[in-house]
Coordinates of C-alpha atoms in Angstrom, one line a residue:
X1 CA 42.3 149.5 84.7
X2 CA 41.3 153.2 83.4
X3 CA 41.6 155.5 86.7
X4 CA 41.1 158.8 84.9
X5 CA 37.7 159.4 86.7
X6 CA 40.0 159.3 90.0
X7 CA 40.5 162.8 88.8
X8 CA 36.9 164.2 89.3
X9 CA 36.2 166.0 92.6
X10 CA 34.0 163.6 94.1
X11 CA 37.3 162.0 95.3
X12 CA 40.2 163.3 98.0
X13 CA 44.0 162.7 98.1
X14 CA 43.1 159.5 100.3
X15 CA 40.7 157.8 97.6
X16 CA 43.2 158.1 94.9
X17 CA 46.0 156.5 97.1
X18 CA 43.3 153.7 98.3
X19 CA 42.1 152.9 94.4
X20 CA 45.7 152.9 93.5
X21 CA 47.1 150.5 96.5
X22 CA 44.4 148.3 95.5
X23 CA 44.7 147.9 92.1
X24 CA 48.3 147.2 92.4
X25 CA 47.4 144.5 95.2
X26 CA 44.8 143.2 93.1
X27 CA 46.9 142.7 89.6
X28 CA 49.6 140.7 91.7
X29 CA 46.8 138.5 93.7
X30 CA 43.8 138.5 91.5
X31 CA 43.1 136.6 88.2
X32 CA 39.8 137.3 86.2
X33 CA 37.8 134.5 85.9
X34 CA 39.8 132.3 88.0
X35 CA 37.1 130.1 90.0
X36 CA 38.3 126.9 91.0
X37 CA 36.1 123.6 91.6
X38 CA 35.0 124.6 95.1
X39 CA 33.5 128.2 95.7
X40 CA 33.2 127.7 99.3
X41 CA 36.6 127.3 99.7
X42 CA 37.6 129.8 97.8
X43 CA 35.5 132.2 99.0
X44 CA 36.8 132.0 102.5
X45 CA 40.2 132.2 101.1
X46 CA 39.1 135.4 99.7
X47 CA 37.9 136.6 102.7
X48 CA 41.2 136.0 104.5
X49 CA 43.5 137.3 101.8
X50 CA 41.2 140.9 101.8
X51 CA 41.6 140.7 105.9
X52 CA 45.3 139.7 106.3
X53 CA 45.5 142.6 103.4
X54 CA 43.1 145.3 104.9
X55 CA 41.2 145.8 102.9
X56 CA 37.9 144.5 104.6
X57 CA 38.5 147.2 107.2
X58 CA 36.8 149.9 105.3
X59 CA 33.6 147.7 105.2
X60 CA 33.0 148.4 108.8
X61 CA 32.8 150.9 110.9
X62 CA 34.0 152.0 113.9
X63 CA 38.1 152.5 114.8
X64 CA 38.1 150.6 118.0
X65 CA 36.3 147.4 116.2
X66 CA 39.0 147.4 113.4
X67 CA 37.4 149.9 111.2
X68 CA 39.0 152.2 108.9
X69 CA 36.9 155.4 110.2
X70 CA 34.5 155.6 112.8
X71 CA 31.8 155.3 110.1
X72 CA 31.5 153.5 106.9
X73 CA 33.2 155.8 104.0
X74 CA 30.8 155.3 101.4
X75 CA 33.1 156.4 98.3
X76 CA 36.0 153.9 99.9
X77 CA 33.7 151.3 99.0
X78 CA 32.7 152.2 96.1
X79 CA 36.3 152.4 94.7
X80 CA 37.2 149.1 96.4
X81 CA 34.0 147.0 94.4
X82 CA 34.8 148.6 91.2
X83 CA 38.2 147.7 91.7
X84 CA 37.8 144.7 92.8
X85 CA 35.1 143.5 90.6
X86 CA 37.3 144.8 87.5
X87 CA 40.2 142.0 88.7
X88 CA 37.8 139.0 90.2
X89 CA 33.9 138.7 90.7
X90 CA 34.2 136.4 93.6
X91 CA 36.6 138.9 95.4
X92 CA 34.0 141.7 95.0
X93 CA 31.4 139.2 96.3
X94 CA 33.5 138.1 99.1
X95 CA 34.0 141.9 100.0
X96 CA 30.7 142.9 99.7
X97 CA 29.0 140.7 102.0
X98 CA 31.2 141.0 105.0
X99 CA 30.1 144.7 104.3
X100 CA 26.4 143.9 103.9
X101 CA 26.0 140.9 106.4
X102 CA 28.0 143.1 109.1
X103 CA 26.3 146.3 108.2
X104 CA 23.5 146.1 110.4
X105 CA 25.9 145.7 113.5
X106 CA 27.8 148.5 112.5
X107 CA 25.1 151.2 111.8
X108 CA 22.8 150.2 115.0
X109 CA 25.0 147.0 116.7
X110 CA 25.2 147.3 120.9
X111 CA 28.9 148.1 121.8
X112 CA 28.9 144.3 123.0
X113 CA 27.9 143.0 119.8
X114 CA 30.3 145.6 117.9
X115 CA 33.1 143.9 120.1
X116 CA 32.5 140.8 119.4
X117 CA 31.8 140.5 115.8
X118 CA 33.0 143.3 114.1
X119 CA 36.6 143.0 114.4
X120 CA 36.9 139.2 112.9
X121 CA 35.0 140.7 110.3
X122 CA 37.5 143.4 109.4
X123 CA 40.5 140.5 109.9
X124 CA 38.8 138.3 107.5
X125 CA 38.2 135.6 110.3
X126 CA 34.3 135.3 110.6
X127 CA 32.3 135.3 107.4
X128 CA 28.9 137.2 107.8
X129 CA 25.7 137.0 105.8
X130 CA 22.6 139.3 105.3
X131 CA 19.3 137.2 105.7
X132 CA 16.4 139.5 104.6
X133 CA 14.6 137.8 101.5
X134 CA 12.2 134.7 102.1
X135 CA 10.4 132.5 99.0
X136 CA 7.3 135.0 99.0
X137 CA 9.0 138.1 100.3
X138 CA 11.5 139.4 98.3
X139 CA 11.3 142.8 97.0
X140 CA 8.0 143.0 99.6
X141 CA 9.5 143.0 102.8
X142 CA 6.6 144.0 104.3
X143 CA 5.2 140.8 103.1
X144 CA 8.0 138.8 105.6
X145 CA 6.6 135.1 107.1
X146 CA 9.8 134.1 109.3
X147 CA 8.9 135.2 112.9
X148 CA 10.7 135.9 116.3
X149 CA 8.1 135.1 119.4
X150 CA 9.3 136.7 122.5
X151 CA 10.0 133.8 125.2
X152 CA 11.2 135.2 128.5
X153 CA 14.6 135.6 128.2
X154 CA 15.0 134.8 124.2
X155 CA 13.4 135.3 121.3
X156 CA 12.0 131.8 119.4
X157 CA 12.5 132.0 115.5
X158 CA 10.5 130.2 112.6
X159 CA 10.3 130.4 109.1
X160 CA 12.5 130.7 106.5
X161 CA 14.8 132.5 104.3
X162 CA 16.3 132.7 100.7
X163 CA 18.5 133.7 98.2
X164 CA 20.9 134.4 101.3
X165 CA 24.6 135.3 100.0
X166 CA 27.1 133.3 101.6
X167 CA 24.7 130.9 103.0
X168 CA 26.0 127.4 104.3
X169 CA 29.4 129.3 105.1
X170 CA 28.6 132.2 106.9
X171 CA 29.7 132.3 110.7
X172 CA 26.8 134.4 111.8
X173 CA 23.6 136.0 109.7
X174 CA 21.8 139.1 110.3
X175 CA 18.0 137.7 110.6
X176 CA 15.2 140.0 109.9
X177 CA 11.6 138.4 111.5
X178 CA 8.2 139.6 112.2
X179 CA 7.8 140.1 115.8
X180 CA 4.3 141.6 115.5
X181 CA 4.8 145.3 117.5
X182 CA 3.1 146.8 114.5
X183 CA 1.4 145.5 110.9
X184 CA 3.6 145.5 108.0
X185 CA 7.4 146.7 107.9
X186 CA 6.5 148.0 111.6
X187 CA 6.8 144.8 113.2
X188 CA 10.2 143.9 111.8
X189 CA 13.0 143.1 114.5
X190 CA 16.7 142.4 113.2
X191 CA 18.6 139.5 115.1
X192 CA 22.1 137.7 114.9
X193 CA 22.0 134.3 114.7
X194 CA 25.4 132.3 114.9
X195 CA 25.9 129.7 112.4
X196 CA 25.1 126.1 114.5
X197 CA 22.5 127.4 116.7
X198 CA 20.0 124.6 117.6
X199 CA 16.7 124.9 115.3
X200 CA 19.0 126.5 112.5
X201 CA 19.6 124.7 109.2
X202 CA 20.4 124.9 105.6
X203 CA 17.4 124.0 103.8
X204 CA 18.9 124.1 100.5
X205 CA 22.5 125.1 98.3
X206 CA 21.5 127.0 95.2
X207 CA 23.6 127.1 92.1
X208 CA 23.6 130.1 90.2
X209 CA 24.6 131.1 87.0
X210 CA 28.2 133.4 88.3
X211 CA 29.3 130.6 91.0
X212 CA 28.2 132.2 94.6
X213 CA 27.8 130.9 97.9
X214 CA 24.0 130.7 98.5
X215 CA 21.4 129.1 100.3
X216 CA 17.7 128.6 101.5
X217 CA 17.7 128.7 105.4
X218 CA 15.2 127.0 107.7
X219 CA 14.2 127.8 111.7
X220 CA 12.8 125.4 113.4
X221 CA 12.1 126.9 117.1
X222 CA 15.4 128.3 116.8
X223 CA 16.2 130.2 120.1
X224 CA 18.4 132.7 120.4
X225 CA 19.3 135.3 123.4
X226 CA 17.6 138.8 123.7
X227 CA 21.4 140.3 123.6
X228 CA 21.1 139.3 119.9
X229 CA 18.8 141.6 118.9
X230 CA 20.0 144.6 116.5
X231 CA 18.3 148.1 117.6
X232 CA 14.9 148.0 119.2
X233 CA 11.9 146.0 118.6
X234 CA 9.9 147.1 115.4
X235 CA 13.0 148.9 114.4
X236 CA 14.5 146.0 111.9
X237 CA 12.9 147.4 108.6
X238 CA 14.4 151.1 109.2
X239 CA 17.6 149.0 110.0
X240 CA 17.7 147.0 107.0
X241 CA 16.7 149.9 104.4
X242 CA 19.5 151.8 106.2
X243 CA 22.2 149.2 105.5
X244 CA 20.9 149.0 101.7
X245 CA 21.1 152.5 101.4
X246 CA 25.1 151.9 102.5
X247 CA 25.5 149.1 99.8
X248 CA 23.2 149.9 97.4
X249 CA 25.8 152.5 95.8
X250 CA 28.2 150.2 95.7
X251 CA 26.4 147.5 93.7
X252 CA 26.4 150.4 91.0
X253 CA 30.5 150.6 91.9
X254 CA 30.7 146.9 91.0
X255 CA 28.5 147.2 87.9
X256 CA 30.8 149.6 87.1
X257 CA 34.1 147.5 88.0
X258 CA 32.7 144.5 85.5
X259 CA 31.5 147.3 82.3
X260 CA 35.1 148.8 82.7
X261 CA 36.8 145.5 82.2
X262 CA 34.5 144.7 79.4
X263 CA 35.1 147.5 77.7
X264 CA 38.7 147.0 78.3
X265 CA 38.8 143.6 76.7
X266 CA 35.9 144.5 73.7
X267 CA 39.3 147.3 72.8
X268 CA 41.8 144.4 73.3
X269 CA 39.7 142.4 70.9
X270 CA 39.3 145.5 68.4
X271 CA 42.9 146.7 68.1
X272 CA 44.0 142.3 67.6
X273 CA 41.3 141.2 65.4
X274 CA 42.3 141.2 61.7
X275 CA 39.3 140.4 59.2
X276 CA 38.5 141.3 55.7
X277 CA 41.8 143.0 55.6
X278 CA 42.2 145.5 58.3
X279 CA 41.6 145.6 62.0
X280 CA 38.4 144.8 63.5
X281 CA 38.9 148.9 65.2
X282 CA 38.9 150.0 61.9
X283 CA 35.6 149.9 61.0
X284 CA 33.2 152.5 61.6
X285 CA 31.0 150.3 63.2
X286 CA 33.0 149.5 65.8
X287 CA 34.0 152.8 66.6
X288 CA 30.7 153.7 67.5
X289 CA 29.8 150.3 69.4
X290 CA 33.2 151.7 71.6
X291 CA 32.3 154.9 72.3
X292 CA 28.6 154.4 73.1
X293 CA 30.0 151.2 75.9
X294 CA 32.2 154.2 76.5
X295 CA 29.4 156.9 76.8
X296 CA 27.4 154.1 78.8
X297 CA 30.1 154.0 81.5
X298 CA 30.9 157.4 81.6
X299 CA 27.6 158.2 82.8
X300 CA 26.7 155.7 85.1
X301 CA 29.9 156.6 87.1
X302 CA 28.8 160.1 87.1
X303 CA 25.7 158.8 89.0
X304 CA 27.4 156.6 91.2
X305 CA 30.0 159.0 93.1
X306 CA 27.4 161.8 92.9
X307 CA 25.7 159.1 95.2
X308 CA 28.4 157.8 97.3
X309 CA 29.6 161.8 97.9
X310 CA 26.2 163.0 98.8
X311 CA 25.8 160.2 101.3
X312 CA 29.6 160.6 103.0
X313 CA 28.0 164.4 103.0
X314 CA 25.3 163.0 105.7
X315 CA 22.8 163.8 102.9
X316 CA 19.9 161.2 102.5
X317 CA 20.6 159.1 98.6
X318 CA 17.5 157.1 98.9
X319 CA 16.4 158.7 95.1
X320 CA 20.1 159.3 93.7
X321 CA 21.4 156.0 95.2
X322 CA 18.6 153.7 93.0
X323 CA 19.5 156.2 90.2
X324 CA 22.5 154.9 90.3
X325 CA 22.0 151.3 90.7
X326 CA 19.4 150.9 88.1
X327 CA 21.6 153.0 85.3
X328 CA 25.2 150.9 86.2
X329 CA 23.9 147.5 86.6
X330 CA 21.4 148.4 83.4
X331 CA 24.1 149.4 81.3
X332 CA 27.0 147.6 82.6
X333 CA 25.0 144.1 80.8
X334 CA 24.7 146.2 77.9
X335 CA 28.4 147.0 77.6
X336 CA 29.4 143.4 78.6
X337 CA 26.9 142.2 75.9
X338 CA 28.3 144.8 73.6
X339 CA 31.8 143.2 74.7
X340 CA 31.0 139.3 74.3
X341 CA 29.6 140.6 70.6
X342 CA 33.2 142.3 69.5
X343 CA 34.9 138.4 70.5
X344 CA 32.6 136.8 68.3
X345 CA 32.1 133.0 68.9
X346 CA 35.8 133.2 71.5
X347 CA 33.0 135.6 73.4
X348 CA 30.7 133.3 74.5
X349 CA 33.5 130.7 75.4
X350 CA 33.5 129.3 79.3
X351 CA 36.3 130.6 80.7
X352 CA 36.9 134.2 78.5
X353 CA 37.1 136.8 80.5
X354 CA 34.0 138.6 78.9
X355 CA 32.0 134.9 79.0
X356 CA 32.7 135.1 83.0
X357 CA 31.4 138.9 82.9
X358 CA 28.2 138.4 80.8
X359 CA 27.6 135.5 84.1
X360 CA 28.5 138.1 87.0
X361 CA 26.7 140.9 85.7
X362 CA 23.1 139.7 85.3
X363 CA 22.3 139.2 89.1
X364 CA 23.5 142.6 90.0
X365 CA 20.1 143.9 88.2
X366 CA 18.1 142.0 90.6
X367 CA 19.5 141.8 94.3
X368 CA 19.8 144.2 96.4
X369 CA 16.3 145.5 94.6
X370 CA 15.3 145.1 91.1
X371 CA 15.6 147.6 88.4
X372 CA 12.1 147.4 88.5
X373 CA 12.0 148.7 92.6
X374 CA 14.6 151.3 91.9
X375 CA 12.4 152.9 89.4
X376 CA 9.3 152.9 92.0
X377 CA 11.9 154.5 94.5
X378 CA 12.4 157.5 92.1
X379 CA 8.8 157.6 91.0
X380 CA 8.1 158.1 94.5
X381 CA 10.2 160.4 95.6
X382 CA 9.7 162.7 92.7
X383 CA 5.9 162.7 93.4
X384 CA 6.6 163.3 97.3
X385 CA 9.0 166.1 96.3
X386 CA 6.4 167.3 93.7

């Protein structure tokens, strides 16, 4: 993997040394492409190689709960998706979401609940999901059905959820319900529900076209304690826009991790292939297919640690951090398309390396908010700036 850009001052001494620990990790335990029959398994695996290893420690925060810092280092985790997602999809995916399904707990979690759950996150030994999305609430939050009914003591969940990551093998889940203490994104609570809590089911597996854990979930008069609520009441929206705002860079680091590789494996393919006489790298036509993947890359980077430096600045990203995520994940499918085109018919082959990318990369333009939502985020903000 190219680690010029580890040159560029976003970065410090500690960055470099991190992106280069991994990567050498990574080459010696990592494969591209290597997903076995059963992606449950193999996901948990994952998780507990990143713990035993590490690694997962920078996607919490907090010293005392087995975090690298005492808040999330946004560039660390950056560096560790492109990294990782360079080597192995899944392992990016497995990183990610004990990031994303923990995040919630680290940024507004009770000391208790930090206790309890964040440290077998860091050690790889509880698997953690992010349950925010329902069937007709996707990129509308505000337009969330599942509800939390106060009951005394607990809180009484119904409804449903979708699209979760790592559902059906998660350990807990960071529910977001409607608990009515305002209309609209106002009357959003944030819970933790424990995998096996009575009147909690998976409704449904869903297969997807890169091999994920994912699930519909159901509550059926699901009762949890008050102790599992994340932040105060009405505060779940601002809770789950902060944790995107943490992650959201990093989606662009993983878009990035996958477009390196391609282009990576689209120069492999020029510099071997022989036809009509000389190398496919000879012709012209390739040259400037590489250096605009190149270009492509290049600039979506830039984006991307402008985003994850301004945010470890304690600036807010909100505009620079969808800037980022819409150009990487946008041009990252046109590099790995780019890529599949250079192999030919070997490109679109199960199992080649740029075949597995061309599979990974297309989700990453929808979740954690569409290409489509990132560009109303910037319109936005340019008009309230304006």
């Amino acid at each position: 993997m190219n680690t010029q850009h580890l040159d560029w001052p976003f970065f410090e001494a500690r960055h470099r040394s991190l992106s280069t620990e991994l990567g050498a990790w990574a080459a010696r335990h990592l494969h591209a492409g290597d997903h076995g029959p059963d992606i449950d398994a193999q996901c948990r695996a994952l998780v507990r190689e990143l713990g035993a290893a590490g690694w997962l420690r920078h996607a919490v925060a907090g010293t005392a709960h087995g975090g690298a810092s005492e808040v999330i280092d946004t560039r660390a985790i950056c560096l560790l998706r492109e990294t990782l997602a360079w080597h192995h999809g899944l392992a990016d995916f497995a990183f990610a979401m004990q990031g994303l399904g923990s995040g919630a707990i680290s940024l507004a979690g009770t000391p208790q609940q930090r206790a309890r759950y964040l440290p077998r996150v860091a050690e790889g030994k509880a698997l953690a999901a992010f349950a925010l999305s329902e069937p007709g609430a996707g990129s509308d939050v505000a337009a969330m059905l599942c509800n939390a009914h106060d009951d005394g003591d607990a809180y009484v969940i119904d409804g449903e959820k979708t699209w979760i990551s790592n559902g059906g093998i998660a350990d807990f889940y960071v529910l977001f319900a409607r608990t009515g203490e305002a209309p609209g994104a106002r009357g959003i609570s944030a819970f933790i529900v424990d995998a096996g809590t009575p009147g909690f089911e998976i409704a449904q597996r869903i297969d997807v076209i890169a091999p994920h854990p994912l699930a519909r979930l159901r509550f059926d008069a699901c009762r949890v304690p008050k102790s599992s609520r994340i932040g105060a009441p009405g505060e779940g929206f601002k809770i789950a826009m902060r944790t995107l705002d943490v992650f959201r860079t990093s989606v662009a680091a993983a878009a990035l991790g996958f477009g390196r590789r391609a282009l990576h494996e689209g120069l492999e393919r020029a510099k071997s292939r022989n036809m009509f006489g000389q190398r496919l790298a000879d012709f012209q036509l390739t040259q400037a297919k590489l250096a605009q993947m190149a270009t492509t890359i290049d600039s979506a980077a830039l984006l991307t640690y402008r985003a994850a430096w301004q945010r470890d600045q304690g600036r807010n990203v909100t505009r620079e951090a969808a800037m980022a995520k819409m150009a990487a994940t946008e041009g990252a499918q046109q590099v790995i398309d780019a890529a599949v085109q250079l192999w030919g018919g070997a490109g679109v082959v199960s199992g080649n390396v740029v075949e597995s990318l061309y599979r990974e990369i297309r989700s990453l333009r929808i979740y954690e908010g569409a290409t489509e939502v990132q560009q109303l985020i910037i319109g936005k903000d340019l008009l309230k700036e304006a």
